[in-house]
């Protein structure tokens, strides 16, 4: 009898021990999977792999005389996918690393505002377009669709990043332009980039002085207004109601704001202003 009891106790102890070991391995796998999901996917794709992409074609056209190359990297986490550019093959390796870190932070830094549960309930598909790059400045647009589970509709996301690649710092509209009421007038006359003409309503929502204040604060964490540069125009993106697209972009020819351009800035070098 005693022998049978001892065998039974031994069997129970082995079962518990095996159960603990199995749970431990399961937890380890979960942790590893979470880390893998949060990792940056660093298999860069050459831009010419996107042959049917107008964005990449334009990007290649403005690459002449540039001391570096651009590749695409992708951030993946569950239903979140963000494409962003990275600089490679630049002799200025320290500057390259600094610029690339800024680009990464800007590309998916907004995800830091989400809790873990929020990230799990969020979907985002974001791509980028380089509208201008030189040996002084790189200007990047990000656009795509974001949606949280349970919300009434998805949002059209749009934001930009401009970087002084020699100093390794972000560039704001106020670093490039003297923002006054004359500039606001030209901004309101700018060419709407969308076919949704109703977006122009936003221009009359604020006084000229209010626009001066809003534009002065653009390209900051506190503002949803951002700017970008192209070969011949300055672009400004402003938030609008969801009913008309969530965001609207207006472009102003450099020649029309020549008196407001801070031409002494090295950042303008290489950009044809007239």
Coordinates of C-alpha atoms in Angstrom, one line a residue:
X1 CA 0.0 0.0 0.0
X2 CA 2.8 2.4 1.0
X3 CA 4.6 1.5 -2.2
X4 CA 1.5 2.4 -4.2
X5 CA 1.2 5.8 -2.5
X6 CA 4.8 6.6 -3.1
X7 CA 4.5 5.8 -6.8
X8 CA 1.4 8.0 -7.0
X9 CA 3.1 10.9 -5.3
X10 CA 6.1 10.5 -7.6
X11 CA 3.8 10.6 -10.6
X12 CA 2.1 13.7 -9.5
X13 CA 5.4 15.5 -8.8
X14 CA 6.6 14.7 -12.3
X15 CA 3.4 15.9 -13.9
X16 CA 3.6 19.3 -12.1
X17 CA 7.3 19.7 -13.0
X18 CA 6.7 18.9 -16.7
X19 CA 3.8 21.4 -16.7
X20 CA 6.0 24.2 -15.4
X21 CA 8.6 23.4 -17.9
X22 CA 6.1 23.5 -20.8
X23 CA 4.7 26.9 -19.6
X24 CA 8.2 28.3 -19.3
X25 CA 9.0 27.4 -22.9
X26 CA 5.7 28.8 -24.1
X27 CA 6.3 32.2 -22.5
X28 CA 9.8 32.3 -24.0
X29 CA 8.4 31.8 -27.5
X30 CA 5.8 34.6 -26.9
X31 CA 8.5 37.0 -25.8
X32 CA 10.7 36.2 -28.8
X33 CA 7.8 36.6 -31.2
X34 CA 6.9 40.0 -29.7
X35 CA 10.5 41.1 -30.2
X36 CA 10.6 39.9 -33.7
X37 CA 7.4 41.7 -34.6
X38 CA 8.8 45.0 -33.2
X39 CA 12.1 44.7 -35.1
X40 CA 12.9 46.9 -38.0
X41 CA 13.0 44.9 -41.2
X42 CA 16.3 45.9 -42.7
X43 CA 16.3 44.3 -46.1
X44 CA 16.5 47.5 -48.3
X45 CA 15.0 47.4 -51.8
X46 CA 16.7 49.3 -54.5
X47 CA 14.4 52.1 -55.8
X48 CA 14.6 50.8 -59.4
X49 CA 12.7 47.7 -58.2
X50 CA 9.6 50.0 -58.2
X51 CA 9.6 50.6 -61.9
X52 CA 5.9 51.3 -62.2
X53 CA 6.1 53.8 -59.4
X54 CA 6.0 57.5 -60.4
X55 CA 7.4 58.4 -57.0
X56 CA 10.6 56.4 -57.5
X57 CA 11.0 57.6 -61.0
X58 CA 10.8 61.2 -60.0
X59 CA 13.1 60.5 -57.1
X60 CA 15.7 59.1 -59.5
X61 CA 15.4 62.2 -61.8
X62 CA 16.4 64.6 -59.0
X63 CA 19.3 62.4 -57.9
X64 CA 21.9 63.7 -60.3
X65 CA 25.0 65.0 -58.6
X66 CA 24.0 63.6 -55.2
X67 CA 26.7 62.2 -53.0
X68 CA 24.5 59.4 -51.6
X69 CA 21.9 56.9 -52.6
X70 CA 18.4 56.1 -51.2
X71 CA 16.9 52.7 -50.4
X72 CA 13.6 51.7 -48.9
X73 CA 13.2 50.0 -45.6
X74 CA 10.0 48.8 -44.0
X75 CA 8.7 48.7 -40.4
X76 CA 6.2 45.9 -39.8
X77 CA 4.1 45.2 -36.7
X78 CA 0.9 43.2 -37.0
X79 CA -1.3 45.3 -39.3
X80 CA 1.1 48.3 -39.3
X81 CA 3.3 48.8 -42.3
X82 CA 5.5 51.9 -42.9
X83 CA 7.9 52.4 -45.7
X84 CA 10.6 55.0 -45.3
X85 CA 13.8 56.0 -47.0
X86 CA 17.4 55.5 -45.8
X87 CA 20.6 57.0 -47.0
X88 CA 23.4 54.7 -48.0
X89 CA 26.9 54.9 -49.6
X90 CA 27.6 58.4 -48.3
X91 CA 31.2 59.1 -47.4
X92 CA 30.0 61.2 -44.5
X93 CA 29.1 58.1 -42.4
X94 CA 28.4 60.0 -39.1
X95 CA 26.0 62.4 -40.9
X96 CA 24.4 59.5 -42.7
X97 CA 23.7 57.7 -39.5
X98 CA 22.3 60.8 -37.9
X99 CA 20.0 61.6 -40.8
X100 CA 18.8 58.0 -41.0
X101 CA 17.9 58.0 -37.3
X102 CA 15.9 61.2 -37.7
X103 CA 14.0 59.7 -40.7
X104 CA 13.2 56.6 -38.7
X105 CA 11.9 58.6 -35.7
X106 CA 9.8 60.8 -38.0
X107 CA 8.5 57.9 -40.1
X108 CA 7.0 55.9 -37.2
X109 CA 7.5 58.0 -34.2
X110 CA 3.8 58.7 -34.0
X111 CA 3.3 55.1 -32.9
X112 CA 4.9 56.0 -29.6
X113 CA 1.6 57.7 -28.7
X114 CA -0.2 54.4 -28.7
X115 CA -0.5 51.9 -25.8
X116 CA 0.3 48.3 -26.6
X117 CA -3.4 47.5 -26.8
X118 CA -3.8 50.6 -29.1
X119 CA -1.2 49.2 -31.4
X120 CA -2.8 45.8 -31.5
X121 CA -6.1 47.5 -32.6
X122 CA -4.6 49.8 -35.2
X123 CA -3.9 49.3 -38.9
X124 CA -1.7 51.6 -41.0
X125 CA -0.4 51.4 -44.5
X126 CA 2.0 54.2 -45.1
X127 CA 4.3 54.9 -48.1
X128 CA 6.7 57.8 -48.8
X129 CA 7.7 60.1 -51.6
X130 CA 10.9 62.1 -51.8
X131 CA 9.9 65.4 -53.4
X132 CA 13.4 67.0 -53.3
X133 CA 16.9 66.0 -52.3
X134 CA 20.2 67.7 -52.6
X135 CA 23.6 67.6 -50.9
X136 CA 22.1 70.0 -48.4
X137 CA 18.4 69.0 -47.9
X138 CA 16.1 66.1 -48.2
X139 CA 12.3 66.6 -48.2
X140 CA 10.0 63.6 -47.6
X141 CA 6.2 63.1 -47.8
X142 CA 4.4 60.3 -46.0
X143 CA 0.9 59.3 -46.9
X144 CA -1.5 56.4 -46.4
X145 CA -4.5 55.1 -44.5
X146 CA -4.8 54.5 -40.8
X147 CA -7.7 53.0 -38.8
X148 CA -8.4 51.9 -35.3
X149 CA -10.8 49.1 -34.6
X150 CA -14.3 50.3 -33.8
X151 CA -13.9 53.7 -35.3
X152 CA -16.5 55.0 -37.8
X153 CA -14.0 55.5 -40.6
X154 CA -10.4 55.3 -41.6
X155 CA -8.2 58.4 -41.7
X156 CA -6.1 59.7 -44.6
X157 CA -2.7 60.3 -43.1
X158 CA -0.2 62.8 -44.4
X159 CA 2.8 64.4 -43.0
X160 CA 6.3 65.5 -44.1
X161 CA 9.9 65.7 -42.9
X162 CA 12.6 68.1 -44.1
X163 CA 16.2 67.5 -42.9
X164 CA 19.3 69.6 -43.1
X165 CA 21.6 66.6 -43.9
X166 CA 24.8 68.4 -43.1
X167 CA 23.7 69.6 -39.7
X168 CA 21.5 66.6 -39.0
X169 CA 18.5 68.6 -37.9
X170 CA 14.9 69.0 -38.9
X171 CA 14.0 72.0 -41.0
X172 CA 10.8 74.0 -40.4
X173 CA 8.9 76.4 -42.7
X174 CA 10.2 79.3 -40.7
X175 CA 13.8 78.3 -41.3
X176 CA 13.2 78.7 -45.1
X177 CA 10.7 81.5 -45.3
X178 CA 9.9 84.9 -43.8
X179 CA 6.3 84.3 -42.8
X180 CA 4.2 87.5 -42.9
X181 CA 0.8 88.5 -44.3
X182 CA 2.3 88.9 -47.8
X183 CA 3.3 85.2 -47.7
X184 CA -0.1 84.2 -46.4
X185 CA -1.7 86.0 -49.4
X186 CA 0.5 83.9 -51.8
X187 CA -0.2 80.8 -49.8
X188 CA -4.0 81.3 -50.2
X189 CA -3.4 81.7 -54.0
X190 CA -1.4 78.5 -54.1
X191 CA -2.4 75.6 -56.3
X192 CA -4.5 73.0 -54.6
X193 CA -3.0 69.5 -55.3
X194 CA -6.3 67.7 -54.9
X195 CA -9.3 67.6 -57.2
X196 CA -11.5 68.1 -54.2
X197 CA -12.1 71.9 -54.6
X198 CA -14.1 72.0 -51.4
X199 CA -10.9 71.7 -49.5
X200 CA -10.2 75.4 -50.2
X201 CA -12.8 76.3 -47.5
X202 CA -10.0 76.0 -44.9
X203 CA -8.2 79.1 -46.3
X204 CA -11.1 81.3 -45.1
X205 CA -11.4 79.7 -41.7
X206 CA -8.7 82.0 -40.2
X207 CA -7.6 85.6 -40.5
X208 CA -4.3 86.5 -42.1
X209 CA -2.7 87.1 -38.7
X210 CA -4.0 83.7 -37.5
X211 CA -2.5 82.1 -40.6
X212 CA 0.8 83.8 -39.8
X213 CA 0.8 82.3 -36.3
X214 CA -0.3 78.9 -37.5
X215 CA 2.3 78.7 -40.3
X216 CA 5.0 80.0 -37.9
X217 CA 4.3 77.0 -35.7
X218 CA 4.2 74.5 -38.5
X219 CA 6.4 71.4 -38.7
X220 CA 6.3 71.1 -34.9
X221 CA 4.8 68.4 -32.6
X222 CA 2.1 70.9 -31.7
X223 CA 1.0 71.5 -35.2
X224 CA -0.7 69.4 -37.9
X225 CA 0.6 71.8 -40.6
X226 CA 3.8 70.7 -42.4
X227 CA 5.8 71.8 -45.5
X228 CA 7.8 70.2 -48.2
X229 CA 9.9 71.3 -51.2
X230 CA 9.8 70.3 -54.8
X231 CA 12.0 71.3 -57.8
X232 CA 10.0 74.4 -58.4
X233 CA 7.5 74.9 -55.6
X234 CA 7.0 75.1 -51.8
X235 CA 4.2 72.8 -50.6
X236 CA 2.2 73.3 -47.4
X237 CA -0.1 70.6 -46.0
X238 CA -3.0 71.6 -43.7
X239 CA -5.6 69.6 -41.9
X240 CA -9.2 69.7 -43.2
X241 CA -12.4 67.9 -42.2
X242 CA -12.7 64.2 -42.8
X243 CA -15.6 64.8 -45.2
X244 CA -13.2 66.4 -47.7
X245 CA -10.1 64.2 -47.2
X246 CA -8.5 65.0 -43.8
X247 CA -5.7 67.0 -45.4
X248 CA -5.1 69.4 -48.2
X249 CA -1.9 70.5 -49.9
X250 CA -1.2 73.8 -51.6
X251 CA 1.9 74.5 -53.7
X252 CA 3.4 77.9 -54.3
X253 CA 5.9 78.6 -57.1
X254 CA 9.2 79.8 -55.7
X255 CA 9.2 82.8 -58.1
X256 CA 5.9 83.9 -56.5
X257 CA 7.4 84.1 -53.0
X258 CA 11.0 85.2 -53.9
X259 CA 10.8 88.1 -51.6
X260 CA 10.0 85.9 -48.6
X261 CA 12.6 83.2 -49.3
X262 CA 15.6 83.3 -46.9
X263 CA 17.9 82.9 -49.9
X264 CA 21.0 83.2 -47.7
X265 CA 20.3 79.8 -46.2
X266 CA 22.6 77.1 -47.6
X267 CA 19.6 74.9 -47.8
X268 CA 18.3 76.7 -50.9
X269 CA 21.5 75.9 -52.8
X270 CA 20.8 73.9 -55.9
X271 CA 17.1 74.7 -55.9
X272 CA 16.2 76.8 -59.0
X273 CA 14.3 79.8 -57.4
X274 CA 13.6 81.7 -60.7

